[in-house]
GROMACS .gro file of N, CA and C in nm:
model
  369
    1MET      N    1   0.028   2.156  -1.049
    1MET     CA    2  -0.038   2.047  -0.992
    1MET      C    3  -0.176   1.960  -1.085
    2LYS      N    4  -0.171   1.853  -1.027
    2LYS     CA    5  -0.257   1.780  -1.059
    2LYS      C    6  -0.367   1.719  -1.033
    3PHE      N    7  -0.476   1.735  -1.110
    3PHE     CA    8  -0.613   1.720  -1.081
    3PHE      C    9  -0.672   1.577  -1.117
    4ASN      N   10  -0.674   1.499  -0.985
    4ASN     CA   11  -0.729   1.389  -1.028
    4ASN      C   12  -0.869   1.381  -1.081
    5THR      N   13  -0.967   1.281  -1.169
    5THR     CA   14  -1.115   1.312  -1.210
    5THR      C   15  -1.136   1.178  -1.178
    6THR      N   16  -1.103   1.073  -1.247
    6THR     CA   17  -1.181   0.932  -1.257
    6THR      C   18  -1.052   0.796  -1.219
    7LEU      N   19  -1.164   0.737  -1.171
    7LEU     CA   20  -1.039   0.630  -1.083
    7LEU      C   21  -1.009   0.523  -1.181
    8PRO      N   22  -0.849   0.495  -1.231
    8PRO     CA   23  -0.841   0.440  -1.363
    8PRO      C   24  -0.895   0.277  -1.339
    9GLN      N   25  -0.868   0.254  -1.471
    9GLN     CA   26  -1.001   0.106  -1.501
    9GLN      C   27  -0.910   0.005  -1.422
   10LYS      N   28  -0.782   0.035  -1.453
   10LYS     CA   29  -0.718  -0.093  -1.363
   10LYS      C   30  -0.759  -0.101  -1.206
   11LEU      N   31  -0.804  -0.027  -1.150
   11LEU     CA   32  -0.798  -0.030  -1.053
   11LEU      C   33  -0.971  -0.018  -1.004
   12LYS      N   34  -1.006   0.009  -1.096
   12LYS     CA   35  -1.202   0.010  -1.066
   12LYS      C   36  -1.235  -0.132  -0.999
   13PRO      N   37  -1.162  -0.289  -1.065
   13PRO     CA   38  -1.249  -0.371  -1.016
   13PRO      C   39  -1.202  -0.422  -0.870
   14TYR      N   40  -1.095  -0.316  -0.838
   14TYR     CA   41  -1.099  -0.392  -0.682
   14TYR      C   42  -1.124  -0.282  -0.580
   15TYR      N   43  -1.176  -0.176  -0.620
   15TYR     CA   44  -1.229  -0.110  -0.543
   15TYR      C   45  -1.383  -0.152  -0.531
   16GLN      N   46  -1.427  -0.197  -0.660
   16GLN     CA   47  -1.577  -0.252  -0.680
   16GLN      C   48  -1.530  -0.401  -0.565
   17VAL      N   49  -1.434  -0.455  -0.591
   17VAL     CA   50  -1.491  -0.599  -0.497
   17VAL      C   51  -1.472  -0.584  -0.391
   18GLU      N   52  -1.421  -0.441  -0.319
   18GLU     CA   53  -1.439  -0.434  -0.156
   18GLU      C   54  -1.590  -0.336  -0.159
   19LEU      N   55  -1.647  -0.261  -0.249
   19LEU     CA   56  -1.772  -0.258  -0.177
   19LEU      C   57  -1.870  -0.398  -0.227
   20ILE      N   58  -1.852  -0.474  -0.289
   20ILE     CA   59  -1.938  -0.617  -0.286
   20ILE      C   60  -1.924  -0.682  -0.145
   21ALA      N   61  -1.828  -0.653  -0.128
   21ALA     CA   62  -1.748  -0.788  -0.011
   21ALA      C   63  -1.837  -0.646   0.111
   22TYR      N   64  -1.818  -0.554   0.118
   22TYR     CA   65  -1.895  -0.478   0.207
   22TYR      C   66  -2.044  -0.534   0.204
   23GLN      N   67  -2.116  -0.492   0.103
   23GLN     CA   68  -2.261  -0.518   0.090
   23GLN      C   69  -2.258  -0.649   0.155
   24ASN      N   70  -2.220  -0.797   0.096
   24ASN     CA   71  -2.202  -0.905   0.089
   24ASN      C   72  -2.193  -0.908   0.285
   25SER      N   73  -2.126  -0.864   0.366
   25SER     CA   74  -2.083  -0.883   0.490
   25SER      C   75  -2.187  -0.801   0.577
   26TYR      N   76  -2.263  -0.690   0.557
   26TYR     CA   77  -2.362  -0.662   0.627
   26TYR      C   78  -2.456  -0.709   0.609
   27ALA      N   79  -2.518  -0.750   0.505
   27ALA     CA   80  -2.587  -0.839   0.462
   27ALA      C   81  -2.611  -0.960   0.528
   28GLN      N   82  -2.510  -1.019   0.572
   28GLN     CA   83  -2.511  -1.124   0.695
   28GLN      C   84  -2.468  -1.047   0.827
   29ARG      N   85  -2.503  -0.934   0.837
   29ARG     CA   86  -2.473  -0.881   0.972
   29ARG      C   87  -2.310  -0.882   1.035
   30ASP      N   88  -2.189  -0.915   0.951
   30ASP     CA   89  -2.127  -0.916   0.987
   30ASP      C   90  -2.053  -0.767   0.990
   31LEU      N   91  -2.041  -0.681   1.071
   31LEU     CA   92  -2.033  -0.557   1.076
   31LEU      C   93  -1.869  -0.526   1.077
   32GLN      N   94  -1.796  -0.578   1.165
   32GLN     CA   95  -1.677  -0.610   1.166
   32GLN      C   96  -1.656  -0.605   1.001
   33SER      N   97  -1.636  -0.697   0.966
   33SER     CA   98  -1.579  -0.732   0.786
   33SER      C   99  -1.615  -0.623   0.708
   34ALA      N  100  -1.774  -0.571   0.772
   34ALA     CA  101  -1.794  -0.473   0.673
   34ALA      C  102  -1.778  -0.327   0.647
   35TRP      N  103  -1.769  -0.321   0.790
   35TRP     CA  104  -1.632  -0.171   0.812
   35TRP      C  105  -1.491  -0.193   0.741
   36ASN      N  106  -1.439  -0.340   0.778
   36ASN     CA  107  -1.316  -0.330   0.725
   36ASN      C  108  -1.342  -0.340   0.549
   37HIS      N  109  -1.391  -0.394   0.487
   37HIS     CA  110  -1.428  -0.374   0.332
   37HIS      C  111  -1.460  -0.203   0.314
   38LEU      N  112  -1.533  -0.125   0.352
   38LEU     CA  113  -1.536   0.001   0.324
   38LEU      C  114  -1.392   0.097   0.389
   39GLU      N  115  -1.317   0.005   0.459
   39GLU     CA  116  -1.225   0.097   0.457
   39GLU      C  117  -1.104   0.101   0.371
   40ARG      N  118  -1.077  -0.062   0.283
   40ARG     CA  119  -1.029  -0.087   0.208
   40ARG      C  120  -1.080   0.005   0.093
   41ALA      N  121  -1.206  -0.015   0.086
   41ALA     CA  122  -1.216   0.081  -0.042
   41ALA      C  123  -1.185   0.192   0.000
   42HIS      N  124  -1.222   0.274   0.066
   42HIS     CA  125  -1.134   0.435   0.113
   42HIS      C  126  -1.017   0.440   0.013
   43VAL      N  127  -0.893   0.352   0.111
   43VAL     CA  128  -0.823   0.382   0.101
   43VAL      C  129  -0.767   0.414  -0.070
   44ILE      N  130  -0.840   0.273  -0.113
   44ILE     CA  131  -0.776   0.231  -0.287
   44ILE      C  132  -0.874   0.385  -0.356
   45GLY      N  133  -1.031   0.408  -0.321
   45GLY     CA  134  -1.065   0.505  -0.403
   45GLY      C  135  -1.027   0.631  -0.322
   46GLN      N  136  -0.915   0.622  -0.233
   46GLN     CA  137  -0.960   0.846  -0.116
   46GLN      C  138  -0.860   0.902  -0.284
   47ALA      N  139  -0.853   0.888  -0.348
   47ALA     CA  140  -0.745   0.989  -0.467
   47ALA      C  141  -0.829   1.050  -0.556
   48TYR      N  142  -0.930   1.005  -0.598
   48TYR     CA  143  -1.052   0.986  -0.662
   48TYR      C  144  -1.200   1.052  -0.621
   49PRO      N  145  -1.234   1.170  -0.677
   49PRO     CA  146  -1.346   1.205  -0.600
   49PRO      C  147  -1.478   1.132  -0.597
   50TRP      N  148  -1.501   1.144  -0.726
   50TRP     CA  149  -1.635   1.041  -0.690
   50TRP      C  150  -1.605   0.917  -0.536
   51GLN      N  151  -1.543   0.860  -0.602
   51GLN     CA  152  -1.499   0.734  -0.542
   51GLN      C  153  -1.519   0.728  -0.374
   52HIS      N  154  -1.385   0.828  -0.335
   52HIS     CA  155  -1.398   0.876  -0.218
   52HIS      C  156  -1.502   0.941  -0.129
   53THR      N  157  -1.598   1.054  -0.219
   53THR     CA  158  -1.692   1.136  -0.174
   53THR      C  159  -1.776   0.963  -0.116
   54TYR      N  160  -1.823   0.852  -0.228
   54TYR     CA  161  -1.911   0.777  -0.234
   54TYR      C  162  -1.893   0.699  -0.067
   55VAL      N  163  -1.754   0.673  -0.052
   55VAL     CA  164  -1.736   0.573   0.040
   55VAL      C  165  -1.765   0.655   0.151
   56HIS      N  166  -1.755   0.713   0.185
   56HIS     CA  167  -1.837   0.828   0.286
   56HIS      C  168  -1.912   0.835   0.288
   57TRP      N  169  -2.024   0.795   0.202
   57TRP     CA  170  -2.135   0.808   0.178
   57TRP      C  171  -2.235   0.687   0.283
   58LYS      N  172  -2.116   0.559   0.250
   58LYS     CA  173  -2.120   0.467   0.272
   58LYS      C  174  -2.106   0.449   0.397
   59MET      N  175  -1.987   0.522   0.440
   59MET     CA  176  -1.974   0.500   0.607
   59MET      C  177  -2.062   0.594   0.705
   60LEU      N  178  -2.133   0.715   0.656
   60LEU     CA  179  -2.219   0.769   0.714
   60LEU      C  180  -2.371   0.659   0.741
   61GLN      N  181  -2.405   0.602   0.570
   61GLN     CA  182  -2.477   0.524   0.618
   61GLN      C  183  -2.473   0.419   0.714
   62PHE      N  184  -2.349   0.338   0.705
   62PHE     CA  185  -2.305   0.252   0.827
   62PHE      C  186  -2.355   0.330   0.989
   63GLY      N  187  -2.267   0.430   0.991
   63GLY     CA  188  -2.297   0.483   1.085
   63GLY      C  189  -2.445   0.498   1.143
   64ILE      N  190  -2.524   0.560   1.053
   64ILE     CA  191  -2.625   0.551   1.112
   64ILE      C  192  -2.703   0.438   1.141
   65SER      N  193  -2.682   0.323   1.056
   65SER     CA  194  -2.747   0.198   1.092
   65SER      C  195  -2.703   0.102   1.200
   66ILE      N  196  -2.594   0.161   1.271
   66ILE     CA  197  -2.528   0.103   1.419
   66ILE      C  198  -2.521   0.187   1.479
   67LYS      N  199  -2.629   0.324   1.483
   67LYS     CA  200  -2.702   0.419   1.559
   67LYS      C  201  -2.546   0.456   1.653
   68SER      N  202  -2.448   0.512   1.556
   68SER     CA  203  -2.259   0.526   1.598
   68SER      C  204  -2.315   0.680   1.554
   69TRP      N  205  -2.326   0.773   1.673
   69TRP     CA  206  -2.326   0.923   1.617
   69TRP      C  207  -2.185   0.995   1.594
   70LYS      N  208  -2.096   0.958   1.654
   70LYS     CA  209  -2.010   0.945   1.667
   70LYS      C  210  -1.900   0.960   1.490
   71GLU      N  211  -1.919   0.812   1.437
   71GLU     CA  212  -1.941   0.783   1.296
   71GLU      C  213  -1.979   0.904   1.223
   72VAL      N  214  -2.146   0.939   1.259
   72VAL     CA  215  -2.247   1.054   1.154
   72VAL      C  216  -2.185   1.144   1.201
   73LEU      N  217  -2.097   1.184   1.281
   73LEU     CA  218  -2.091   1.324   1.287
   73LEU      C  219  -1.958   1.309   1.241
   74GLY      N  220  -1.895   1.246   1.251
   74GLY     CA  221  -1.727   1.195   1.168
   74GLY      C  222  -1.781   1.258   1.042
   75GLN      N  223  -1.875   1.139   0.979
   75GLN     CA  224  -1.853   1.161   0.823
   75GLN      C  225  -1.880   1.280   0.761
   76ILE      N  226  -1.980   1.391   0.828
   76ILE     CA  227  -2.019   1.467   0.758
   76ILE      C  228  -1.905   1.576   0.690
   77PRO      N  229  -1.812   1.571   0.766
   77PRO     CA  230  -1.756   1.707   0.753
   77PRO      C  231  -1.639   1.679   0.616
   78ARG      N  232  -1.636   1.511   0.645
   78ARG     CA  233  -1.527   1.452   0.534
   78ARG      C  234  -1.593   1.408   0.379
   79LEU      N  235  -1.688   1.371   0.384
   79LEU     CA  236  -1.821   1.407   0.298
   79LEU      C  237  -1.831   1.575   0.202
   80LEU      N  238  -1.845   1.642   0.327
   80LEU     CA  239  -1.845   1.781   0.256
   80LEU      C  240  -1.658   1.814   0.147
   81VAL      N  241  -1.590   1.788   0.221
   81VAL     CA  242  -1.456   1.836   0.152
   81VAL      C  243  -1.360   1.697   0.116
   82GLY      N  244  -1.372   1.568   0.133
   82GLY     CA  245  -1.303   1.479   0.102
   82GLY      C  246  -1.277   1.482  -0.062
   83GLY      N  247  -1.407   1.475  -0.135
   83GLY     CA  248  -1.402   1.481  -0.280
   83GLY      C  249  -1.334   1.620  -0.353
   84VAL      N  250  -1.333   1.720  -0.267
   84VAL     CA  251  -1.290   1.833  -0.315
   84VAL      C  252  -1.101   1.821  -0.302
   85LYS      N  253  -1.037   1.753  -0.182
   85LYS     CA  254  -0.927   1.718  -0.161
   85LYS      C  255  -0.853   1.619  -0.262
   86SER      N  256  -0.927   1.519  -0.259
   86SER     CA  257  -0.868   1.403  -0.439
   86SER      C  258  -0.863   1.487  -0.489
   87PHE      N  259  -0.923   1.562  -0.555
   87PHE     CA  260  -0.953   1.629  -0.705
   87PHE      C  261  -0.852   1.710  -0.726
   88VAL      N  262  -0.813   1.781  -0.596
   88VAL     CA  263  -0.641   1.838  -0.625
   88VAL      C  264  -0.528   1.808  -0.555
   89GLY      N  265  -0.539   1.663  -0.489
   89GLY     CA  266  -0.441   1.571  -0.462
   89GLY      C  267  -0.374   1.573  -0.376
   90LYS      N  268  -0.471   1.675  -0.277
   90LYS     CA  269  -0.395   1.701  -0.137
   90LYS      C  270  -0.489   1.515  -0.029
   91ILE      N  271  -0.459   1.410  -0.038
   91ILE     CA  272  -0.511   1.333   0.057
   91ILE      C  273  -0.440   1.300   0.175
   92PRO      N  274  -0.490   1.239   0.265
   92PRO     CA  275  -0.360   1.170   0.354
   92PRO      C  276  -0.356   1.042   0.349
   93VAL      N  277  -0.276   1.017   0.261
   93VAL     CA  278  -0.256   0.886   0.199
   93VAL      C  279  -0.230   0.775   0.287
   94GLY      N  280  -0.359   0.681   0.250
   94GLY     CA  281  -0.341   0.561   0.349
   94GLY      C  282  -0.448   0.573   0.448
   95ASN      N  283  -0.488   0.719   0.467
   95ASN     CA  284  -0.618   0.688   0.586
   95ASN      C  285  -0.723   0.624   0.564
   96THR      N  286  -0.792   0.568   0.651
   96THR     CA  287  -0.855   0.425   0.660
   96THR      C  288  -1.036   0.492   0.648
   97GLY      N  289  -1.053   0.676   0.672
   97GLY     CA  290  -1.179   0.712   0.659
   97GLY      C  291  -1.263   0.732   0.754
   98GLY      N  292  -1.229   0.671   0.859
   98GLY     CA  293  -1.381   0.656   0.928
   98GLY      C  294  -1.343   0.760   1.088
   99ALA      N  295  -1.416   0.776   1.150
   99ALA     CA  296  -1.439   0.875   1.233
   99ALA      C  297  -1.324   0.867   1.372
  100ASN      N  298  -1.270   0.719   1.388
  100ASN     CA  299  -1.173   0.691   1.500
  100ASN      C  300  -1.020   0.724   1.392
  101VAL      N  301  -1.032   0.787   1.307
  101VAL     CA  302  -0.864   0.846   1.287
  101VAL      C  303  -0.876   0.979   1.241
  102PRO      N  304  -0.812   1.060   1.306
  102PRO     CA  305  -0.801   1.194   1.208
  102PRO      C  306  -0.816   1.216   1.050
  103PRO      N  307  -0.934   1.307   1.065
  103PRO     CA  308  -0.965   1.291   0.924
  103PRO      C  309  -0.781   1.349   0.812
  104LEU      N  310  -0.720   1.436   0.871
  104LEU     CA  311  -0.559   1.429   0.801
  104LEU      C  312  -0.472   1.359   0.829
  105LYS      N  313  -0.496   1.316   0.916
  105LYS     CA  314  -0.387   1.182   0.946
  105LYS      C  315  -0.347   1.066   0.862
  106PRO      N  316  -0.247   1.089   0.786
  106PRO     CA  317  -0.147   0.986   0.678
  106PRO      C  318  -0.126   0.814   0.758
  107LEU      N  319  -0.173   0.757   0.690
  107LEU     CA  320  -0.160   0.614   0.776
  107LEU      C  321  -0.050   0.485   0.649
  108PRO      N  322   0.052   0.396   0.728
  108PRO     CA  323   0.066   0.325   0.612
  108PRO      C  324  -0.014   0.251   0.541
  109ILE      N  325   0.020   0.181   0.428
  109ILE     CA  326  -0.096   0.119   0.361
  109ILE      C  327  -0.049  -0.012   0.375
  110ASP      N  328  -0.184  -0.093   0.371
  110ASP     CA  329  -0.208  -0.260   0.403
  110ASP      C  330  -0.079  -0.271   0.273
  111SER      N  331  -0.003  -0.386   0.323
  111SER     CA  332   0.083  -0.438   0.190
  111SER      C  333  -0.047  -0.523   0.072
  112GLU      N  334  -0.142  -0.565   0.095
  112GLU     CA  335  -0.226  -0.602   0.039
  112GLU      C  336  -0.277  -0.514  -0.075
  113ILE      N  337  -0.290  -0.393  -0.032
  113ILE     CA  338  -0.343  -0.284  -0.087
  113ILE      C  339  -0.230  -0.236  -0.189
  114MET      N  340  -0.101  -0.220  -0.143
  114MET     CA  341  -0.003  -0.164  -0.232
  114MET      C  342   0.017  -0.252  -0.365
  115GLU      N  343  -0.015  -0.407  -0.314
  115GLU     CA  344   0.020  -0.505  -0.454
  115GLU      C  345  -0.096  -0.416  -0.533
  116ILE      N  346  -0.242  -0.411  -0.494
  116ILE     CA  347  -0.301  -0.425  -0.584
  116ILE      C  348  -0.240  -0.223  -0.672
  117PHE      N  349  -0.238  -0.168  -0.591
  117PHE     CA  350  -0.179  -0.016  -0.671
  117PHE      C  351  -0.027  -0.075  -0.788
  118ARG      N  352   0.026  -0.144  -0.723
  118ARG     CA  353   0.124  -0.197  -0.786
  118ARG      C  354   0.083  -0.283  -0.938
  119LYS      N  355  -0.043  -0.350  -0.926
  119LYS     CA  356  -0.040  -0.405  -1.054
  119LYS      C  357  -0.133  -0.349  -1.109
  120ALA      N  358  -0.176  -0.212  -1.086
  120ALA     CA  359  -0.238  -0.106  -1.137
  120ALA      C  360  -0.202  -0.039  -1.210
  121GLY      N  361  -0.060  -0.011  -1.169
  121GLY     CA  362   0.030   0.105  -1.242
  121GLY      C  363   0.049   0.186  -1.136
  122ILE      N  364  -0.007   0.199  -1.019
  122ILE     CA  365  -0.033   0.375  -0.963
  122ILE      C  366   0.068   0.324  -0.844
  123GLN      N  367   0.125   0.466  -0.851
  123GLN     CA  368   0.244   0.470  -0.731
  123GLN      C  369   0.219   0.552  -0.599
   0.00000   0.00000   0.00000
């Protein structure tokens, strides 16, 4: 069994770009764009416990800020088990992390993110 612990250095800039873009979009109250960047950060970081858990924390905060109790309630179990599933390599690949998607459902990965993974040497 492979244990994932840290985000590869080649992937970090892409993950950070999405979080910065989230912050910028959120500050401008462009909530749809902000959410899209959180989803992208989730897909990029979901195989790594700290990054996976951090994105769910940001999604929980986002849900609170927009008063979406569905999102808040959906993020709580994801916060509790997402990082553990990442650590042991049992993630639903491509899942975007929001409460609008079943937590264990794999999804196709956007071609742009697949290119990021390719550039970073991630299979």
